[in-house]
mmCIF file of N, CA, C and O in Angstrom:
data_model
loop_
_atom_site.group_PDB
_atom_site.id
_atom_site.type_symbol
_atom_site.label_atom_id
_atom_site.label_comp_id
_atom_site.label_asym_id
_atom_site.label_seq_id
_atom_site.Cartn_x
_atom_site.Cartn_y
_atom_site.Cartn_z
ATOM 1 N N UNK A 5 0.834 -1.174 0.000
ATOM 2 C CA UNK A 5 0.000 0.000 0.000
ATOM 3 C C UNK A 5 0.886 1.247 0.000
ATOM 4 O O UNK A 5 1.662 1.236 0.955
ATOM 5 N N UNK A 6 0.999 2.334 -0.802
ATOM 6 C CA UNK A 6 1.130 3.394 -1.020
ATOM 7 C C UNK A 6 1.123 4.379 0.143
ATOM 8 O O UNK A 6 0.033 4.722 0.602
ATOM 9 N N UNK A 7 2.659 5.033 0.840
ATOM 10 C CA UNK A 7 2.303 5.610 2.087
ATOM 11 C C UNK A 7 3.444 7.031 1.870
ATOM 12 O O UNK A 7 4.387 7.059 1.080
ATOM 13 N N UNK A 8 3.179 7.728 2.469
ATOM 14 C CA UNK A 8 4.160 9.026 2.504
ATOM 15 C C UNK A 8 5.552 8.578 2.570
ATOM 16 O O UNK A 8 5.856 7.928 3.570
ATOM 17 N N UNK A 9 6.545 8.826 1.604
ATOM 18 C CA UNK A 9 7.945 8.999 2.153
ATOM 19 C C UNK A 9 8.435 9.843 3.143
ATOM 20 O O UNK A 9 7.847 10.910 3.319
ATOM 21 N N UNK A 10 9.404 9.564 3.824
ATOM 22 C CA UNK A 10 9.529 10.520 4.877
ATOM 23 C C UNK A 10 10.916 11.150 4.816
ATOM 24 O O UNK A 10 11.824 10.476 4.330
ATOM 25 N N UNK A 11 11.095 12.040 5.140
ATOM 26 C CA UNK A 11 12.385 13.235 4.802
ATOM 27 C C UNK A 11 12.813 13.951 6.250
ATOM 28 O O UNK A 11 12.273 13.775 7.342
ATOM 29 N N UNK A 12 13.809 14.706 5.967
ATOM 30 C CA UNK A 12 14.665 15.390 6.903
ATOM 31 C C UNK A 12 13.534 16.399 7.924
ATOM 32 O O UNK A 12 13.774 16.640 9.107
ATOM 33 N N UNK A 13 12.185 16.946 7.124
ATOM 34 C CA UNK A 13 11.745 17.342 7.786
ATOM 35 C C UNK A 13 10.679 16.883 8.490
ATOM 36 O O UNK A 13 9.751 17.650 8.745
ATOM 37 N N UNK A 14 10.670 15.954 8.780
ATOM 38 C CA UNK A 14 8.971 14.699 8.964
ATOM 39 C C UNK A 14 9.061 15.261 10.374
ATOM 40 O O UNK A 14 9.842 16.174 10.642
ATOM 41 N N UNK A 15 8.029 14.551 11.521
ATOM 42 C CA UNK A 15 7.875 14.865 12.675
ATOM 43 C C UNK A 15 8.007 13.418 13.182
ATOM 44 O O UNK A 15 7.089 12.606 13.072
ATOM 45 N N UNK A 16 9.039 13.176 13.669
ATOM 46 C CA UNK A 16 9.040 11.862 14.199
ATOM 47 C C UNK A 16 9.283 11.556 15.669
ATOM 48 O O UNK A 16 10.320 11.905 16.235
ATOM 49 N N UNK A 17 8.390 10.954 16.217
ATOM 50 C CA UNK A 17 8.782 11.099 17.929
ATOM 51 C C UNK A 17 8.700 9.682 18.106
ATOM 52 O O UNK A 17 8.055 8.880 17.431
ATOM 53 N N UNK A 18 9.722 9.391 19.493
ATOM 54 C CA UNK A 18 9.577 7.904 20.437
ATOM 55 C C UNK A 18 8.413 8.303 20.755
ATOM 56 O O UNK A 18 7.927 9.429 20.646
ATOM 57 N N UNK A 19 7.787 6.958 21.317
ATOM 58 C CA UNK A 19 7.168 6.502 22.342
ATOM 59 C C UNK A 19 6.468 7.615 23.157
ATOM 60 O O UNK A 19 5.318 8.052 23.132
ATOM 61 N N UNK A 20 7.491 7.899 23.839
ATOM 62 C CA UNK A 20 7.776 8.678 24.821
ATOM 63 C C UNK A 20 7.688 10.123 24.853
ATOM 64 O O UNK A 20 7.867 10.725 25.912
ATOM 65 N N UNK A 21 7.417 10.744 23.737
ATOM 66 C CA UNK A 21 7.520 12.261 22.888
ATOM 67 C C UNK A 21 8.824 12.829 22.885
ATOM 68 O O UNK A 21 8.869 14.059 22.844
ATOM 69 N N UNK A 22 9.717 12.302 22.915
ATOM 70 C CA UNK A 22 11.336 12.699 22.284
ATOM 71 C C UNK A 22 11.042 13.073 21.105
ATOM 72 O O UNK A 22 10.305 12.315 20.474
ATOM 73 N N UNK A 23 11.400 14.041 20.595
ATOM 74 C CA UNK A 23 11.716 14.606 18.877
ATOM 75 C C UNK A 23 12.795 13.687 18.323
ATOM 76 O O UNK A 23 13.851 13.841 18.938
ATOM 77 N N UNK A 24 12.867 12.684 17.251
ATOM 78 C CA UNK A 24 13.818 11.785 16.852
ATOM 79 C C UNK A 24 14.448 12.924 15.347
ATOM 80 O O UNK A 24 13.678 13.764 14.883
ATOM 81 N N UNK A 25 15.807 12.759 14.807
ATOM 82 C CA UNK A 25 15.949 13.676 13.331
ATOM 83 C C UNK A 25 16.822 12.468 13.411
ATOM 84 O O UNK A 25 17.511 11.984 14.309
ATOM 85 N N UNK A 26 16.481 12.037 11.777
ATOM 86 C CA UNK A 26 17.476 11.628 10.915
ATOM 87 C C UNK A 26 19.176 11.790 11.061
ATOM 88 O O UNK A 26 19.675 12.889 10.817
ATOM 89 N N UNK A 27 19.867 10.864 11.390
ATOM 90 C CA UNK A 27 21.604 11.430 10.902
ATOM 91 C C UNK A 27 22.410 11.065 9.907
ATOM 92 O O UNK A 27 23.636 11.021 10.011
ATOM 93 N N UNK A 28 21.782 10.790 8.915
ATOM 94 C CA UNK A 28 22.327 10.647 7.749
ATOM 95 C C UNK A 28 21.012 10.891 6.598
ATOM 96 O O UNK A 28 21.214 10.052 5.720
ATOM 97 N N UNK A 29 20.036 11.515 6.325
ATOM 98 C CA UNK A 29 19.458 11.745 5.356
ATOM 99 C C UNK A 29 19.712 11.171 3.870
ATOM 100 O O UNK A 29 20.910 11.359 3.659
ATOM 101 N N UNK A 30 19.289 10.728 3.058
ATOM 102 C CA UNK A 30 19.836 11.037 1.332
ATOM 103 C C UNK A 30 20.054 12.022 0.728
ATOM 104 O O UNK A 30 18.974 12.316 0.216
ATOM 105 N N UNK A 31 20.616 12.579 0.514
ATOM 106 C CA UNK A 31 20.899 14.436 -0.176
ATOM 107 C C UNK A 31 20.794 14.193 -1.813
ATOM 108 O O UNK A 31 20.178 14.988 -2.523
ATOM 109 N N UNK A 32 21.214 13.446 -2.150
ATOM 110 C CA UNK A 32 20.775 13.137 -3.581
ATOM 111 C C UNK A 32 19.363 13.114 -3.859
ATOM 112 O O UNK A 32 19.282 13.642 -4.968
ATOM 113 N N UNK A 33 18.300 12.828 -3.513
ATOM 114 C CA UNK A 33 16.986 12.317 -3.612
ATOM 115 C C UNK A 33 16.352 13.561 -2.525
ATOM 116 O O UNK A 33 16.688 13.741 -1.354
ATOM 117 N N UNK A 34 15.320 14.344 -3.340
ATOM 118 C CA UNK A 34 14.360 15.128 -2.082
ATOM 119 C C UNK A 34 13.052 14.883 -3.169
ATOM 120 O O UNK A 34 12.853 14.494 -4.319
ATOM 121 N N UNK A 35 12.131 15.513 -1.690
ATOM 122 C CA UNK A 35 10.852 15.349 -1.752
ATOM 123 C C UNK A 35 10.391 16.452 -0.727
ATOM 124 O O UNK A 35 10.523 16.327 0.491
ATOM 125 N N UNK A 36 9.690 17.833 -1.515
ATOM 126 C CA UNK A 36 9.089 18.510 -0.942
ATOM 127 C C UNK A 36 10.338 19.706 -0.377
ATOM 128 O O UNK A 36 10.151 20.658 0.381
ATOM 129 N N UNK A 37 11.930 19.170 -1.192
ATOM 130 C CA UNK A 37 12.672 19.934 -1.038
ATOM 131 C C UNK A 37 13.581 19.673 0.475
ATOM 132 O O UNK A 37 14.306 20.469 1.071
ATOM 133 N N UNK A 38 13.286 18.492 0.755
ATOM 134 C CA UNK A 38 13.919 18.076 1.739
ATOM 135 C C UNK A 38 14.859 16.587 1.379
ATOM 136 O O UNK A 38 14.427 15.853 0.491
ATOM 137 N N UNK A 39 15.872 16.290 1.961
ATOM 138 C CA UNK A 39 16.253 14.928 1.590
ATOM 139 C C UNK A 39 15.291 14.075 2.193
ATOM 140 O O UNK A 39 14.525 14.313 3.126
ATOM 141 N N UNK A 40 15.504 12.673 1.274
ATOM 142 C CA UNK A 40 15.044 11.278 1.825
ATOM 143 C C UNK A 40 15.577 10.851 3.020
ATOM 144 O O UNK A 40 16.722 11.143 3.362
ATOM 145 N N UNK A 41 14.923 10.266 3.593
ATOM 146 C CA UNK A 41 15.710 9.151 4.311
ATOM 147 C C UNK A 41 15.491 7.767 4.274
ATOM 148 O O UNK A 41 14.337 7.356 4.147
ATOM 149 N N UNK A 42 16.642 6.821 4.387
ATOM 150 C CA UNK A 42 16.160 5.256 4.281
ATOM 151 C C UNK A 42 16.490 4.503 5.180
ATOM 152 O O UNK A 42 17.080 4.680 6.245
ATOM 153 N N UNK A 43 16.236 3.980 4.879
ATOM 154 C CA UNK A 43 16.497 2.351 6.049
ATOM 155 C C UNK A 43 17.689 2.510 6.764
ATOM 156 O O UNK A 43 17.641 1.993 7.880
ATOM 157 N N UNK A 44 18.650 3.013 6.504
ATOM 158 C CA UNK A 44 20.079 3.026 6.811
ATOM 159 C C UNK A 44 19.899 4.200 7.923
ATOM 160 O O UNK A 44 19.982 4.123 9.148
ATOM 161 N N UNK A 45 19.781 4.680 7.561
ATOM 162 C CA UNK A 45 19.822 5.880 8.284
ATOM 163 C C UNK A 45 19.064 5.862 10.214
ATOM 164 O O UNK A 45 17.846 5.827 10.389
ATOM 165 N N UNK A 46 19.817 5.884 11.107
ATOM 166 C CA UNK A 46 19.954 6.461 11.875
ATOM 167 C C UNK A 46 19.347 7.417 12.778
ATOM 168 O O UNK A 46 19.969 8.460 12.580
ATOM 169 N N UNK A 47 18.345 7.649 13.784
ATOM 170 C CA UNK A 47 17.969 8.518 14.499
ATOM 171 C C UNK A 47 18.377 8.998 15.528
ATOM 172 O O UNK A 47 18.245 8.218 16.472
ATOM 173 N N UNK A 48 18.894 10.100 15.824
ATOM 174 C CA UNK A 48 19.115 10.502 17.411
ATOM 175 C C UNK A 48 17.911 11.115 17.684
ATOM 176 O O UNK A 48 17.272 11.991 17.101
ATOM 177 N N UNK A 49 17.665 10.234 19.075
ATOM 178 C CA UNK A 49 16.510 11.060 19.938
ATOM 179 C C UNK A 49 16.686 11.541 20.804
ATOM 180 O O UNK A 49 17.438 10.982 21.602
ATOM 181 N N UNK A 50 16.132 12.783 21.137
ATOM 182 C CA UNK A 50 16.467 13.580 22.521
ATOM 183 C C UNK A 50 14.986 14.027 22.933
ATOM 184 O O UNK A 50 13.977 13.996 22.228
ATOM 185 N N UNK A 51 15.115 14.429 24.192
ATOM 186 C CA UNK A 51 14.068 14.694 24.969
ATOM 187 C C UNK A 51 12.678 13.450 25.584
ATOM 188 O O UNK A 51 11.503 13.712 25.843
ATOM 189 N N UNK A 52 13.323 12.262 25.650
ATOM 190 C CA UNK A 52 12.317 10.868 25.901
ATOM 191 C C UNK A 52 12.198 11.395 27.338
ATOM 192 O O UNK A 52 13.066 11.876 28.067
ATOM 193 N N UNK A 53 10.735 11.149 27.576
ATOM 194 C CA UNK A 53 10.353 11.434 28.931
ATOM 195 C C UNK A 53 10.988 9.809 29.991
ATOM 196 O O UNK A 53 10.643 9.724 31.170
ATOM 197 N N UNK A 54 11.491 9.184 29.629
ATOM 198 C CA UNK A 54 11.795 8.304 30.518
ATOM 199 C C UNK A 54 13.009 8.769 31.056
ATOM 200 O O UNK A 54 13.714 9.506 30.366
ATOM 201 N N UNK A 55 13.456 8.341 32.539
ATOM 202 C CA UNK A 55 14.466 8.942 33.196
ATOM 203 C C UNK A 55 15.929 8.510 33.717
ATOM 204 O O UNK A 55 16.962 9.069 34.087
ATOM 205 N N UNK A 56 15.553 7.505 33.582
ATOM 206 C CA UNK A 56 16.014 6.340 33.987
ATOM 207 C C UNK A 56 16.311 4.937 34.294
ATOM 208 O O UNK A 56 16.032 3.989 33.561
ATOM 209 N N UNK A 57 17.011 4.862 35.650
ATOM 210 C CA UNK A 57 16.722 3.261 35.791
ATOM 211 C C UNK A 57 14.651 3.048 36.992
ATOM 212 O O UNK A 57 14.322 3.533 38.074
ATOM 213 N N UNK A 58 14.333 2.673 36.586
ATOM 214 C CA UNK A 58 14.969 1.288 35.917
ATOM 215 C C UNK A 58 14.890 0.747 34.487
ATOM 216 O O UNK A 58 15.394 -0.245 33.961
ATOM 217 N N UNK A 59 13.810 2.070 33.864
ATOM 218 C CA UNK A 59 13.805 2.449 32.587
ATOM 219 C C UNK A 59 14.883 3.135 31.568
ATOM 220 O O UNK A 59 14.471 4.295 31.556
ATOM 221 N N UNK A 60 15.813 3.106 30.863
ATOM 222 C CA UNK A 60 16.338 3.716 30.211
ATOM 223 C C UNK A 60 15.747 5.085 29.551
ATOM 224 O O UNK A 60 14.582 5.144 29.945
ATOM 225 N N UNK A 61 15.937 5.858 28.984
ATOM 226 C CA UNK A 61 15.313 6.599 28.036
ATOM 227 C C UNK A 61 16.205 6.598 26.689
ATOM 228 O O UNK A 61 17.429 6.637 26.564
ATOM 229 N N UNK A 62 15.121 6.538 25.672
ATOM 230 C CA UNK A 62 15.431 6.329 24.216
ATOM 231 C C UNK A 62 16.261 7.126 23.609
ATOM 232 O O UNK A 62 15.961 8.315 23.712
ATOM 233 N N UNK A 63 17.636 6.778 22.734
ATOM 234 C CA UNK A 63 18.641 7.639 22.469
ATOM 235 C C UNK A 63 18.516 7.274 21.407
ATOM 236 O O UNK A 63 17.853 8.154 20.859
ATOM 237 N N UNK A 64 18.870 5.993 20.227
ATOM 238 C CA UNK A 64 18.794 6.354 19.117
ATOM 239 C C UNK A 64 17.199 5.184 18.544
ATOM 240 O O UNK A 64 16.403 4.450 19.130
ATOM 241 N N UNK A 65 17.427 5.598 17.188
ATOM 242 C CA UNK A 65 15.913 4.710 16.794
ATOM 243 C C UNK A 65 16.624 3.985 14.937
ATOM 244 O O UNK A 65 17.530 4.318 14.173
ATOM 245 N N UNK A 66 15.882 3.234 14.951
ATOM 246 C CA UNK A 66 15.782 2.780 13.799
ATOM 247 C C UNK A 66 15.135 2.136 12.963
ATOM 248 O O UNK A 66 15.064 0.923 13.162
ATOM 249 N N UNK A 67 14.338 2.799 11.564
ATOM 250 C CA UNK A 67 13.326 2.093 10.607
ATOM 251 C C UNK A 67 13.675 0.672 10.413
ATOM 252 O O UNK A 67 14.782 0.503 9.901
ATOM 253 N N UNK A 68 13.098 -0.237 10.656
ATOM 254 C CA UNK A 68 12.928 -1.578 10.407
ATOM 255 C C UNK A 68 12.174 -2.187 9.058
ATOM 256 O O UNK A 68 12.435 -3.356 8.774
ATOM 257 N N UNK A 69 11.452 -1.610 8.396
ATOM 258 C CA UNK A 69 10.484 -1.842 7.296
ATOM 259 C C UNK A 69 10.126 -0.669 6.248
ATOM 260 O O UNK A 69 9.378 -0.042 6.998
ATOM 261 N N UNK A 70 10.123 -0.060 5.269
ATOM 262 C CA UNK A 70 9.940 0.870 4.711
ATOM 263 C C UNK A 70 9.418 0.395 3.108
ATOM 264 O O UNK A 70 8.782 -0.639 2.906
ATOM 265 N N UNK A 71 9.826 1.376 2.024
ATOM 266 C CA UNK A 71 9.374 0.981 0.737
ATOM 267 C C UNK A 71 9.890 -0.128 0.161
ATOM 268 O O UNK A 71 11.034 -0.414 0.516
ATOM 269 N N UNK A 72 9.281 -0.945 -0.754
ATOM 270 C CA UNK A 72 9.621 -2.207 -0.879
ATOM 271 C C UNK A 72 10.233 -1.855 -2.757
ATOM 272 O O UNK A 72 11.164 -2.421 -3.330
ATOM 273 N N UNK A 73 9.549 -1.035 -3.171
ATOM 274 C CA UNK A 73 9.851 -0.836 -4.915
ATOM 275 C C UNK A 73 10.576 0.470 -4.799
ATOM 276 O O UNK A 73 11.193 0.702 -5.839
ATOM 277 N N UNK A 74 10.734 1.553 -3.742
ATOM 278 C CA UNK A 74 11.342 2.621 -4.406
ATOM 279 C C UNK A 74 12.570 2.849 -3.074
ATOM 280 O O UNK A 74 12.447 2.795 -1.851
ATOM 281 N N UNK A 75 13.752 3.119 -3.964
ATOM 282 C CA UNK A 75 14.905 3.270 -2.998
ATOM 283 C C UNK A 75 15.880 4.255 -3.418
ATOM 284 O O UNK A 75 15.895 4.663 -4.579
ATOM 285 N N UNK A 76 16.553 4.590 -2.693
ATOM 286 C CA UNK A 76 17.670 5.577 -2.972
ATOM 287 C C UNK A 76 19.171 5.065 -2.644
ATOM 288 O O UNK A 76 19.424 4.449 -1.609
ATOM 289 N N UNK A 77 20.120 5.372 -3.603
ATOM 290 C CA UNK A 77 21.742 4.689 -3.347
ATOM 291 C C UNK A 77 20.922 2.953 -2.872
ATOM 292 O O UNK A 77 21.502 2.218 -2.072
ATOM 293 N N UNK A 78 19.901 2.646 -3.353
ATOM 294 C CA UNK A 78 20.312 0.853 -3.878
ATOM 295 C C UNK A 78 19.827 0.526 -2.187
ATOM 296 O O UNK A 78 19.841 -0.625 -1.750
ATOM 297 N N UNK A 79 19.394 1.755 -1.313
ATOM 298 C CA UNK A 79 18.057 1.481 -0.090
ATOM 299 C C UNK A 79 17.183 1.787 -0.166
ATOM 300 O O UNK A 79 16.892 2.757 -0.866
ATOM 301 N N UNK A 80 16.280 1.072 0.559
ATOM 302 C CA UNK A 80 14.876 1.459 0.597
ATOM 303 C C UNK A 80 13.867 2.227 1.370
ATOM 304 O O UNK A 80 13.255 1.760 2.331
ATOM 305 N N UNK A 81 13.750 3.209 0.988
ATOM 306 C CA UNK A 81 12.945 4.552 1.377
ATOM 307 C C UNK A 81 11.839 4.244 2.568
ATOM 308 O O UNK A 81 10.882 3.489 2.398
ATOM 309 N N UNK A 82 12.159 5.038 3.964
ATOM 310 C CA UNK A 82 10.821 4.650 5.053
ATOM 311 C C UNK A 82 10.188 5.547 4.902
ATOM 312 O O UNK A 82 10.556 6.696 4.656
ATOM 313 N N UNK A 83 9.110 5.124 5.034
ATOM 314 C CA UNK A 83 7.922 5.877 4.423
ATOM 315 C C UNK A 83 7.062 5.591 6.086
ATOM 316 O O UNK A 83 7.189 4.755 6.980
ATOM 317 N N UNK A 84 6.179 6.790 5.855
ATOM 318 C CA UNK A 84 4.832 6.785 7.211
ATOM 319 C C UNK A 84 4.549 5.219 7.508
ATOM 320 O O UNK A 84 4.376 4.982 8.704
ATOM 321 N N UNK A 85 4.478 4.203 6.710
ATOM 322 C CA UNK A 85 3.220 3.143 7.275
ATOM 323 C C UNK A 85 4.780 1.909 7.855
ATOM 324 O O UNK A 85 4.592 0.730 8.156
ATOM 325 N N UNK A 86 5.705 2.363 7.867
ATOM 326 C CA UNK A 86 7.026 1.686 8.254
ATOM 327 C C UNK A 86 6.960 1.314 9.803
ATOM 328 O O UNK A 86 6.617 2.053 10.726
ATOM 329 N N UNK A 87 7.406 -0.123 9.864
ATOM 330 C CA UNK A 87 8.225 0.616 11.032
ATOM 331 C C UNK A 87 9.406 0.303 11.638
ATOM 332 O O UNK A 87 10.317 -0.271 11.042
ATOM 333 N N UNK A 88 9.462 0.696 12.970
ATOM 334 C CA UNK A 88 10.976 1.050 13.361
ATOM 335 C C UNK A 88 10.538 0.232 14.840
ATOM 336 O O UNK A 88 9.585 -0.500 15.109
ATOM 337 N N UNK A 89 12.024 0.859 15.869
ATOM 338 C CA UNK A 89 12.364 0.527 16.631
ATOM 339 C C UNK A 89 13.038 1.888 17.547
ATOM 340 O O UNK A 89 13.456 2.847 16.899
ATOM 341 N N UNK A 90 13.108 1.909 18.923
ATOM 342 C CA UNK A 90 13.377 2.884 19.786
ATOM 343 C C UNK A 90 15.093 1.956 20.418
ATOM 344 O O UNK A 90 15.045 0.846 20.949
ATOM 345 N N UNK A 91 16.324 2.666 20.208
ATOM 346 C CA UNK A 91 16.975 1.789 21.126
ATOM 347 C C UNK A 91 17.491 2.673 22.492
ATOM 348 O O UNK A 91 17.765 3.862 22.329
ATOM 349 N N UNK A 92 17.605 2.105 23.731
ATOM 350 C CA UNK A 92 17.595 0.557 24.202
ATOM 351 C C UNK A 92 15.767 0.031 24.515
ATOM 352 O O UNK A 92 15.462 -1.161 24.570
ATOM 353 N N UNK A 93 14.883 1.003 24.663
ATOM 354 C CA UNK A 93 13.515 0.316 24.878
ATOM 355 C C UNK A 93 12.969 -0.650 24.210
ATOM 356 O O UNK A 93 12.414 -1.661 24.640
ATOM 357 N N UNK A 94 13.172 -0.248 22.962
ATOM 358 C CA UNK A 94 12.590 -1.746 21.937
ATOM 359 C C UNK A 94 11.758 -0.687 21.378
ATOM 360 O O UNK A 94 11.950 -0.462 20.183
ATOM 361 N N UNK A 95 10.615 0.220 22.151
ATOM 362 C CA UNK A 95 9.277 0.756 21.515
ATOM 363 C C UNK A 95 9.448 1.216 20.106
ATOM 364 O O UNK A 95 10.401 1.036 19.348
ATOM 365 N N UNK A 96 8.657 1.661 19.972
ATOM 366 C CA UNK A 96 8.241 2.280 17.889
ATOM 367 C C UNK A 96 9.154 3.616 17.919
ATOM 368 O O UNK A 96 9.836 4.091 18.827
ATOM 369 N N UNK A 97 8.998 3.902 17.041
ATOM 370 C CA UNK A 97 9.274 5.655 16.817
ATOM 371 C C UNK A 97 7.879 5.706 15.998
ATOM 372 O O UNK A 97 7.561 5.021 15.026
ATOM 373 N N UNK A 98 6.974 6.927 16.807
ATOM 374 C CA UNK A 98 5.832 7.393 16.049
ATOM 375 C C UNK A 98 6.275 8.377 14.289
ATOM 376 O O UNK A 98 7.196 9.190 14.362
ATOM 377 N N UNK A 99 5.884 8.273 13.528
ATOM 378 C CA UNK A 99 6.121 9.133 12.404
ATOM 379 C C UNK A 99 4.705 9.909 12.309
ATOM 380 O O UNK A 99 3.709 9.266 11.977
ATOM 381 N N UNK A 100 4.589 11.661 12.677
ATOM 382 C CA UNK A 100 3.130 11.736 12.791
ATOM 383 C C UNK A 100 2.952 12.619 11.317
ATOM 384 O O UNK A 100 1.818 12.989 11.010
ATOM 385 N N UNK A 101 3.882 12.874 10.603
ATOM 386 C CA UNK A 101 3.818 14.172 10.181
ATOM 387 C C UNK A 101 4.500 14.046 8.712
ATOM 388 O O UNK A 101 5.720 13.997 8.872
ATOM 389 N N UNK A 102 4.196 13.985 7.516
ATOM 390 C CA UNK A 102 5.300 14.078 6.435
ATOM 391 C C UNK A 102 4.743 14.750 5.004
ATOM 392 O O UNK A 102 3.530 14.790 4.796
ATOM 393 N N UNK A 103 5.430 15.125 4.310
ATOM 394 C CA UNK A 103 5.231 15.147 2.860
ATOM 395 C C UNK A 103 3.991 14.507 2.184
ATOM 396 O O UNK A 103 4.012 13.292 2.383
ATOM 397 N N UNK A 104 2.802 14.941 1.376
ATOM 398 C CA UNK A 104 2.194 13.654 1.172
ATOM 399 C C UNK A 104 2.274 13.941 -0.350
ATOM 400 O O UNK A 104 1.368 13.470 -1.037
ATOM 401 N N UNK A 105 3.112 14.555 -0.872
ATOM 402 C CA UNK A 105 2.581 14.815 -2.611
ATOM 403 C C UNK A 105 3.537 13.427 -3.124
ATOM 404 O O UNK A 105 3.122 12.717 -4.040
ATOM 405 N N UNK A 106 4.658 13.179 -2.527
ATOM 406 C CA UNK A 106 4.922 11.774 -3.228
ATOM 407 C C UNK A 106 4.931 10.493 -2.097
ATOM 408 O O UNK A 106 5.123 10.505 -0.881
ATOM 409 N N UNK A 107 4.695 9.605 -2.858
ATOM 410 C CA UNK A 107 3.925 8.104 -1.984
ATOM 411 C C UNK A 107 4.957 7.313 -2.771
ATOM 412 O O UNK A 107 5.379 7.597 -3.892
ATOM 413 N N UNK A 108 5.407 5.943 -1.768
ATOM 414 C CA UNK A 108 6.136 5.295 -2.340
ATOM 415 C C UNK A 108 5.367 3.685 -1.726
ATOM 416 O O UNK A 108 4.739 3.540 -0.678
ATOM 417 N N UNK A 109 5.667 2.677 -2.732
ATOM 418 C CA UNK A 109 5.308 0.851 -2.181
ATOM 419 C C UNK A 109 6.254 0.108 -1.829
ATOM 420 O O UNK A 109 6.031 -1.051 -1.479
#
């Protein structure tokens, strides 16, 4: 199914409402004038309301599932209906917010 690609400027939060950004974007490839990002790529999160022990709070994240037909540098593009992973919690990274004029499968 056909879902938003997501880019440097998406709104992506843990769990937890940490703001997650991309650290490696695609710069070759934009959408909406922003780079891509793919599978490869990397999140630092800051601001996870968790504090501690005995909970950790979420530092980096990573897309687990994304576009299956459209990719950039030979990866594959995460798009809104993707998903990811929070590390060390395990939880999701929410994606609430993106681009919708191009859709990728």
């Amino acid at each position: 199914m056909p879902a938003p690609i997501l880019h440097l400027g998406a709104t992506v939060l843990c769990s937890h409402a940490g703001q997650a950004q991309p650290l490696a974007p695609f710069p070759r490839v934009l959408v909406s004038g922003q780079p891509v990002v793919t599978l490869a790529s990397p999140y630092a999160i800051a601001g996870c309301a968790l504090t501690g022990s005995p909970n950790p709070p979420c530092v980096t994240g990573q897309w687990l599932t994304g576009a299956l037909r459209v990719m950039a540098g030979g990866t594959p593009l995460a798009t809104l209906a993707g998903s990811s992973t929070c590390i060390p919690t395990g939880t999701p990274m929410l994606a609430l917010m993106a681009q919708t004029r191009a859709l990728a499968t």
